[in-house]
Amino acid sequence: MDQTAGVPGTDHRALAAASLTVVLWASAFVSIRAAAADYSPGALALGRLLTASLALGIVLAVRRVPFPPRQAWPGILGSGILWFGLYMVALNWGEQLVDAGTAAMIVNIGPIVIALLSGWLLKEGFPPMLLAGMGVSFAGAAVVGLSTSGGGSSSLGGVLLCLVAALTYGAGVVSQKPALAYASPIQVTTYGCFVGTAVTLPFAGRLFAELPHAPLSATLNMVYLGLFPTALAFTTWTYALARTTAGRMGATTYAVPATVVLIAWLVLGEIPGWLTLLGGAICLAGVGVSRHRGRRPAPAGAPEGPAAS
């Protein structure tokens, strides 16, 4: 499962899957922003998950994928509740209060959470650079919060919601990783999506009340979120996660903020201010510091290759 355990090298299929995930997740920040004016956070999360569950359920039926073994269910439940459920509601809510690029920058603290939890729960250890990077990144998040608060509580609340999204994202990934030892990526993704849908069912009343009044463009954004950044991107994510460590997979999302700022500029005309960009840069610098490792001697006879991503 973990191809980093033997001779180091890059799994190019996993790298391609992770790259596709990054692009689709970056586009998700922009689509959420575009739909947020017409759908409340919980309704948008439920609509997105219902769409993804339908698409993934069809795939399961066509491919006759079996039910996941019981050993995989703790991880499926954890990722479904934290990542598919709570994360999406918190992110949708936060994106109503901050711009898409800022939201992506703050949520990018998630890889540090992944590194911390995987070091504790997955026994990856606690390198000193990890702790230093955490401090730097949270300082950057504070700068972003100050730059977007405008002297009021609304935008600061959005920053805090995005931080909640980062925490639930990180915890969800660490929950998901052990499940991939027992179940396939499509099983872990699909049943995690089912769990997330169940978690957001309390918002069904809001969804069905808002659906008839929302413009077609907002509904199409919601469907897009379900089909591509959720059904497809979460599947390519788990495919890549099954082939490397949680910490290294978290590193692939470092490209999301730059990508989302570009997409937000092209689609929404949004460019974060210089102080927001500075805070985001500090966040990314801290993440880079947290993932820096001293070079270790390669085993005798084993060529040293690049880290998988």
CSV table of N, CA and C in Angstrom, one decimal, residues 14-116:
chain,number,residue,atom,x,y,z
A,14,ALA,N,0.2,8.1,-9.0
A,14,ALA,CA,-0.3,8.8,-7.8
A,14,ALA,C,0.0,10.3,-7.9
A,15,LEU,N,1.1,10.7,-8.5
A,15,LEU,CA,1.4,12.1,-8.7
A,15,LEU,C,0.4,12.8,-9.6
A,16,ALA,N,0.0,12.1,-10.7
A,16,ALA,CA,-1.0,12.6,-11.6
A,16,ALA,C,-2.4,12.7,-10.9
A,17,ALA,N,-2.7,11.7,-10.1
A,17,ALA,CA,-4.0,11.8,-9.4
A,17,ALA,C,-4.0,12.9,-8.4
A,18,ALA,N,-2.9,13.1,-7.7
A,18,ALA,CA,-2.8,14.2,-6.7
A,18,ALA,C,-2.9,15.5,-7.4
A,19,SER,N,-2.2,15.7,-8.5
A,19,SER,CA,-2.3,16.9,-9.3
A,19,SER,C,-3.7,17.3,-9.7
A,20,LEU,N,-4.4,16.3,-10.2
A,20,LEU,CA,-5.8,16.5,-10.6
A,20,LEU,C,-6.6,16.9,-9.4
A,21,THR,N,-6.4,16.3,-8.3
A,21,THR,CA,-7.1,16.7,-7.0
A,21,THR,C,-6.9,18.1,-6.7
A,22,VAL,N,-5.6,18.6,-6.8
A,22,VAL,CA,-5.3,20.0,-6.4
A,22,VAL,C,-6.0,21.0,-7.3
A,23,VAL,N,-6.0,20.7,-8.6
A,23,VAL,CA,-6.7,21.6,-9.5
A,23,VAL,C,-8.2,21.7,-9.2
A,24,LEU,N,-8.8,20.5,-9.0
A,24,LEU,CA,-10.3,20.4,-8.8
A,24,LEU,C,-10.6,21.0,-7.5
A,25,TRP,N,-9.8,20.8,-6.4
A,25,TRP,CA,-10.1,21.4,-5.1
A,25,TRP,C,-9.9,22.9,-5.2
A,26,ALA,N,-9.0,23.4,-6.0
A,26,ALA,CA,-8.8,24.9,-6.1
A,26,ALA,C,-10.1,25.4,-6.8
A,27,SER,N,-10.6,24.8,-7.8
A,27,SER,CA,-11.8,25.3,-8.4
A,27,SER,C,-13.0,25.2,-7.5
A,28,ALA,N,-13.0,24.3,-6.5
A,28,ALA,CA,-14.1,24.2,-5.6
A,28,ALA,C,-14.2,25.5,-4.8
A,29,PHE,N,-13.1,26.1,-4.4
A,29,PHE,CA,-13.2,27.3,-3.6
A,29,PHE,C,-14.0,28.4,-4.4
A,30,VAL,N,-13.7,28.5,-5.7
A,30,VAL,CA,-14.4,29.5,-6.5
A,30,VAL,C,-15.8,29.1,-6.7
A,31,SER,N,-16.2,27.9,-6.9
A,31,SER,CA,-17.6,27.5,-7.1
A,31,SER,C,-18.4,27.7,-5.9
A,32,ILE,N,-17.8,27.4,-4.7
A,32,ILE,CA,-18.5,27.6,-3.5
A,32,ILE,C,-18.8,29.1,-3.3
A,33,ARG,N,-17.9,29.9,-3.6
A,33,ARG,CA,-18.1,31.4,-3.5
A,33,ARG,C,-19.2,31.8,-4.5
A,34,ALA,N,-19.2,31.3,-5.7
A,34,ALA,CA,-20.2,31.7,-6.7
A,34,ALA,C,-21.6,31.2,-6.3
A,35,ALA,N,-21.8,30.1,-5.5
A,35,ALA,CA,-23.1,29.6,-5.2
A,35,ALA,C,-23.5,30.1,-3.8
A,36,ALA,N,-22.6,30.7,-3.0
A,36,ALA,CA,-22.9,31.0,-1.6
A,36,ALA,C,-24.0,32.0,-1.5
A,37,ALA,N,-24.2,32.9,-2.5
A,37,ALA,CA,-25.2,33.9,-2.4
A,37,ALA,C,-26.6,33.4,-2.5
A,38,ASP,N,-26.8,32.2,-3.0
A,38,ASP,CA,-28.1,31.6,-3.2
A,38,ASP,C,-28.4,30.4,-2.4
A,39,TYR,N,-27.3,29.8,-1.9
A,39,TYR,CA,-27.5,28.6,-1.0
A,39,TYR,C,-26.8,28.8,0.3
A,40,SER,N,-27.5,28.5,1.4
A,40,SER,CA,-26.9,28.6,2.7
A,40,SER,C,-25.9,27.5,2.9
A,41,PRO,N,-24.9,27.6,3.9
A,41,PRO,CA,-23.8,26.7,4.0
A,41,PRO,C,-24.2,25.2,4.1
A,42,GLY,N,-25.2,24.9,5.0
A,42,GLY,CA,-25.6,23.5,5.1
A,42,GLY,C,-26.3,23.0,3.9
A,43,ALA,N,-27.1,23.8,3.3
A,43,ALA,CA,-27.9,23.3,2.1
A,43,ALA,C,-26.9,23.1,0.9
A,44,LEU,N,-25.9,23.9,0.8
A,44,LEU,CA,-24.9,23.7,-0.3
A,44,LEU,C,-24.1,22.5,0.0
A,45,ALA,N,-23.7,22.2,1.2
A,45,ALA,CA,-23.0,21.0,1.5
A,45,ALA,C,-23.8,19.8,1.2
A,46,LEU,N,-25.1,19.8,1.7
A,46,LEU,CA,-25.9,18.6,1.4
A,46,LEU,C,-26.2,18.4,-0.1
A,47,GLY,N,-26.4,19.5,-0.8
A,47,GLY,CA,-26.6,19.3,-2.3
A,47,GLY,C,-25.4,18.8,-2.9
A,48,ARG,N,-24.2,19.2,-2.5
A,48,ARG,CA,-23.0,18.7,-3.1
A,48,ARG,C,-22.8,17.3,-2.8
A,49,LEU,N,-23.0,16.9,-1.5
A,49,LEU,CA,-22.8,15.5,-1.1
A,49,LEU,C,-23.9,14.6,-1.7
A,50,LEU,N,-25.1,15.0,-1.9
A,50,LEU,CA,-26.1,14.2,-2.5
A,50,LEU,C,-25.7,13.9,-4.0
A,51,THR,N,-25.3,14.9,-4.7
A,51,THR,CA,-24.8,14.8,-6.1
A,51,THR,C,-23.7,13.8,-6.1
A,52,ALA,N,-22.7,13.9,-5.3
A,52,ALA,CA,-21.5,13.0,-5.3
A,52,ALA,C,-21.9,11.6,-4.9
A,53,SER,N,-22.8,11.5,-3.9
A,53,SER,CA,-23.3,10.1,-3.5
A,53,SER,C,-24.0,9.4,-4.6
A,54,LEU,N,-24.8,10.2,-5.3
A,54,LEU,CA,-25.5,9.5,-6.5
A,54,LEU,C,-24.5,9.1,-7.5
A,55,ALA,N,-23.6,9.9,-7.9
A,55,ALA,CA,-22.6,9.5,-8.9
A,55,ALA,C,-21.7,8.4,-8.4
A,56,LEU,N,-21.2,8.4,-7.2
A,56,LEU,CA,-20.4,7.3,-6.7
A,56,LEU,C,-21.2,6.1,-6.5
A,57,GLY,N,-22.5,6.2,-6.1
A,57,GLY,CA,-23.3,5.0,-5.9
A,57,GLY,C,-23.5,4.3,-7.2
A,58,ILE,N,-23.7,5.0,-8.3
A,58,ILE,CA,-23.8,4.4,-9.7
A,58,ILE,C,-22.5,3.7,-10.0
A,59,VAL,N,-21.4,4.3,-9.7
A,59,VAL,CA,-20.1,3.6,-10.0
A,59,VAL,C,-20.0,2.3,-9.2
A,60,LEU,N,-20.4,2.3,-8.0
A,60,LEU,CA,-20.4,1.1,-7.2
A,60,LEU,C,-21.2,0.0,-7.8
A,61,ALA,N,-22.5,0.4,-8.2
A,61,ALA,CA,-23.4,-0.6,-8.7
A,61,ALA,C,-22.9,-1.1,-10.0
A,62,VAL,N,-22.4,-0.3,-10.9
A,62,VAL,CA,-21.9,-0.7,-12.2
A,62,VAL,C,-20.7,-1.7,-12.0
A,63,ARG,N,-19.8,-1.3,-11.1
A,63,ARG,CA,-18.6,-2.1,-10.9
A,63,ARG,C,-18.8,-3.2,-9.9
A,64,ARG,N,-19.9,-3.3,-9.3
A,64,ARG,CA,-20.2,-4.3,-8.3
A,64,ARG,C,-19.2,-4.4,-7.2
A,65,VAL,N,-18.9,-3.2,-6.7
A,65,VAL,CA,-17.9,-3.1,-5.6
A,65,VAL,C,-18.5,-3.6,-4.3
A,66,PRO,N,-17.9,-4.5,-3.6
A,66,PRO,CA,-18.4,-5.1,-2.4
A,66,PRO,C,-18.5,-4.0,-1.2
A,67,PHE,N,-19.2,-4.4,-0.2
A,67,PHE,CA,-19.3,-3.6,1.0
A,67,PHE,C,-17.9,-3.6,1.7
A,68,PRO,N,-17.4,-2.4,2.3
A,68,PRO,CA,-16.1,-2.4,2.9
A,68,PRO,C,-16.1,-3.3,4.1
A,69,PRO,N,-14.9,-4.0,4.4
A,69,PRO,CA,-14.8,-4.8,5.6
A,69,PRO,C,-14.9,-4.0,6.8
A,70,ARG,N,-15.2,-4.6,7.9
A,70,ARG,CA,-15.5,-3.9,9.2
A,70,ARG,C,-14.2,-3.2,9.7
A,71,GLN,N,-13.0,-3.7,9.4
A,71,GLN,CA,-11.8,-3.0,9.8
A,71,GLN,C,-11.6,-1.6,9.3
A,72,ALA,N,-12.3,-1.4,8.1
A,72,ALA,CA,-12.1,-0.1,7.4
A,72,ALA,C,-13.1,1.0,8.0
A,73,TRP,N,-14.1,0.5,8.7
A,73,TRP,CA,-15.2,1.4,9.1
A,73,TRP,C,-14.9,2.5,10.1
A,74,PRO,N,-14.0,2.3,11.0
A,74,PRO,CA,-13.6,3.4,11.9
A,74,PRO,C,-13.0,4.6,11.1
A,75,GLY,N,-12.2,4.3,10.1
A,75,GLY,CA,-11.6,5.4,9.3
A,75,GLY,C,-12.6,6.0,8.4
A,76,ILE,N,-13.5,5.2,7.8
A,76,ILE,CA,-14.6,5.7,6.9
A,76,ILE,C,-15.5,6.6,7.7
A,77,LEU,N,-15.9,6.2,8.9
A,77,LEU,CA,-16.8,7.0,9.7
A,77,LEU,C,-16.1,8.3,10.1
A,78,GLY,N,-14.9,8.2,10.5
A,78,GLY,CA,-14.1,9.4,10.9
A,78,GLY,C,-14.0,10.4,9.8
A,79,SER,N,-13.6,9.9,8.6
A,79,SER,CA,-13.4,10.9,7.5
A,79,SER,C,-14.8,11.4,7.0
A,80,GLY,N,-15.8,10.5,7.1
A,80,GLY,CA,-17.1,10.9,6.6
A,80,GLY,C,-17.7,12.0,7.5
A,81,ILE,N,-17.6,11.9,8.8
A,81,ILE,CA,-18.1,12.9,9.7
A,81,ILE,C,-17.3,14.2,9.7
A,82,LEU,N,-16.0,14.0,9.8
A,82,LEU,CA,-15.1,15.2,9.9
A,82,LEU,C,-14.9,15.9,8.6
A,83,TRP,N,-14.5,15.2,7.6
A,83,TRP,CA,-14.1,15.8,6.3
A,83,TRP,C,-15.3,16.0,5.4
A,84,PHE,N,-16.0,15.0,5.1
A,84,PHE,CA,-17.2,15.2,4.2
A,84,PHE,C,-18.3,16.0,4.8
A,85,GLY,N,-18.5,15.9,6.1
A,85,GLY,CA,-19.6,16.5,6.7
A,85,GLY,C,-19.2,17.9,7.3
A,86,LEU,N,-18.5,17.9,8.5
A,86,LEU,CA,-18.2,19.2,9.2
A,86,LEU,C,-17.4,20.1,8.3
A,87,TYR,N,-16.4,19.6,7.7
A,87,TYR,CA,-15.5,20.4,6.9
A,87,TYR,C,-16.2,21.2,5.8
A,88,MET,N,-17.1,20.5,5.1
A,88,MET,CA,-17.8,21.2,4.0
A,88,MET,C,-18.7,22.3,4.5
A,89,VAL,N,-19.4,22.1,5.6
A,89,VAL,CA,-20.3,23.1,6.1
A,89,VAL,C,-19.5,24.3,6.6
A,90,ALA,N,-18.4,24.0,7.4
A,90,ALA,CA,-17.5,25.1,7.9
A,90,ALA,C,-16.9,25.9,6.7
A,91,LEU,N,-16.5,25.2,5.7
A,91,LEU,CA,-15.8,25.9,4.5
A,91,LEU,C,-16.9,26.7,3.8
A,92,ASN,N,-18.1,26.2,3.6
A,92,ASN,CA,-19.1,27.0,2.9
A,92,ASN,C,-19.4,28.2,3.6
A,93,TRP,N,-19.6,28.1,4.9
A,93,TRP,CA,-19.9,29.2,5.8
A,93,TRP,C,-18.8,30.3,5.8
A,94,GLY,N,-17.6,29.8,5.9
A,94,GLY,CA,-16.4,30.7,6.0
A,94,GLY,C,-16.3,31.4,4.6
A,95,GLU,N,-16.5,30.8,3.5
A,95,GLU,CA,-16.4,31.4,2.2
A,95,GLU,C,-17.4,32.5,2.0
A,96,GLN,N,-18.5,32.5,2.8
A,96,GLN,CA,-19.4,33.6,2.6
A,96,GLN,C,-18.9,34.9,3.3
A,97,LEU,N,-17.8,34.8,4.1
A,97,LEU,CA,-17.3,35.9,4.8
A,97,LEU,C,-15.9,36.3,4.4
A,98,VAL,N,-15.2,35.5,3.7
A,98,VAL,CA,-13.8,35.8,3.2
A,98,VAL,C,-13.8,35.5,1.7
A,99,ASP,N,-12.8,36.0,1.0
A,99,ASP,CA,-12.7,35.7,-0.5
A,99,ASP,C,-12.1,34.3,-0.7
A,100,ALA,N,-12.3,33.8,-1.9
A,100,ALA,CA,-11.9,32.4,-2.2
A,100,ALA,C,-10.4,32.2,-2.0
A,101,GLY,N,-9.6,33.1,-2.4
A,101,GLY,CA,-8.1,32.9,-2.2
A,101,GLY,C,-7.7,32.8,-0.8
A,102,THR,N,-8.3,33.7,0.1
A,102,THR,CA,-8.0,33.7,1.5
A,102,THR,C,-8.4,32.5,2.1
A,103,ALA,N,-9.6,32.0,1.8
A,103,ALA,CA,-10.1,30.7,2.4
A,103,ALA,C,-9.2,29.6,2.1
A,104,ALA,N,-8.7,29.5,0.8
A,104,ALA,CA,-7.8,28.4,0.5
A,104,ALA,C,-6.5,28.5,1.2
A,105,MET,N,-6.0,29.7,1.4
A,105,MET,CA,-4.7,29.9,2.1
A,105,MET,C,-4.9,29.4,3.6
A,106,ILE,N,-6.0,29.8,4.2
A,106,ILE,CA,-6.2,29.4,5.6
A,106,ILE,C,-6.4,27.9,5.7
A,107,VAL,N,-7.2,27.3,4.9
A,107,VAL,CA,-7.4,25.9,4.9
A,107,VAL,C,-6.1,25.1,4.6
A,108,ASN,N,-5.2,25.8,4.0
A,108,ASN,CA,-3.9,25.1,3.7
A,108,ASN,C,-3.1,24.9,4.9
A,109,ILE,N,-3.5,25.4,6.1
A,109,ILE,CA,-2.9,25.0,7.4
A,109,ILE,C,-3.2,23.5,7.6
A,110,GLY,N,-4.2,22.9,7.0
A,110,GLY,CA,-4.6,21.5,7.2
A,110,GLY,C,-3.4,20.6,7.1
A,111,PRO,N,-2.5,20.7,6.1
A,111,PRO,CA,-1.3,19.8,6.1
A,111,PRO,C,-0.5,19.8,7.3
A,112,ILE,N,-0.4,20.9,8.1
A,112,ILE,CA,0.3,20.9,9.4
A,112,ILE,C,-0.5,20.0,10.4
A,113,VAL,N,-1.8,20.1,10.3
A,113,VAL,CA,-2.6,19.3,11.2
A,113,VAL,C,-2.4,17.8,10.9
A,114,ILE,N,-2.4,17.5,9.6
A,114,ILE,CA,-2.1,16.2,9.1
A,114,ILE,C,-0.8,15.7,9.7
A,115,ALA,N,0.2,16.5,9.5
A,115,ALA,CA,1.6,16.1,10.0
A,115,ALA,C,1.6,15.8,11.5
A,116,LEU,N,0.9,16.7,12.2
A,116,LEU,CA,0.9,16.6,13.7
A,116,LEU,C,0.1,15.3,14.1
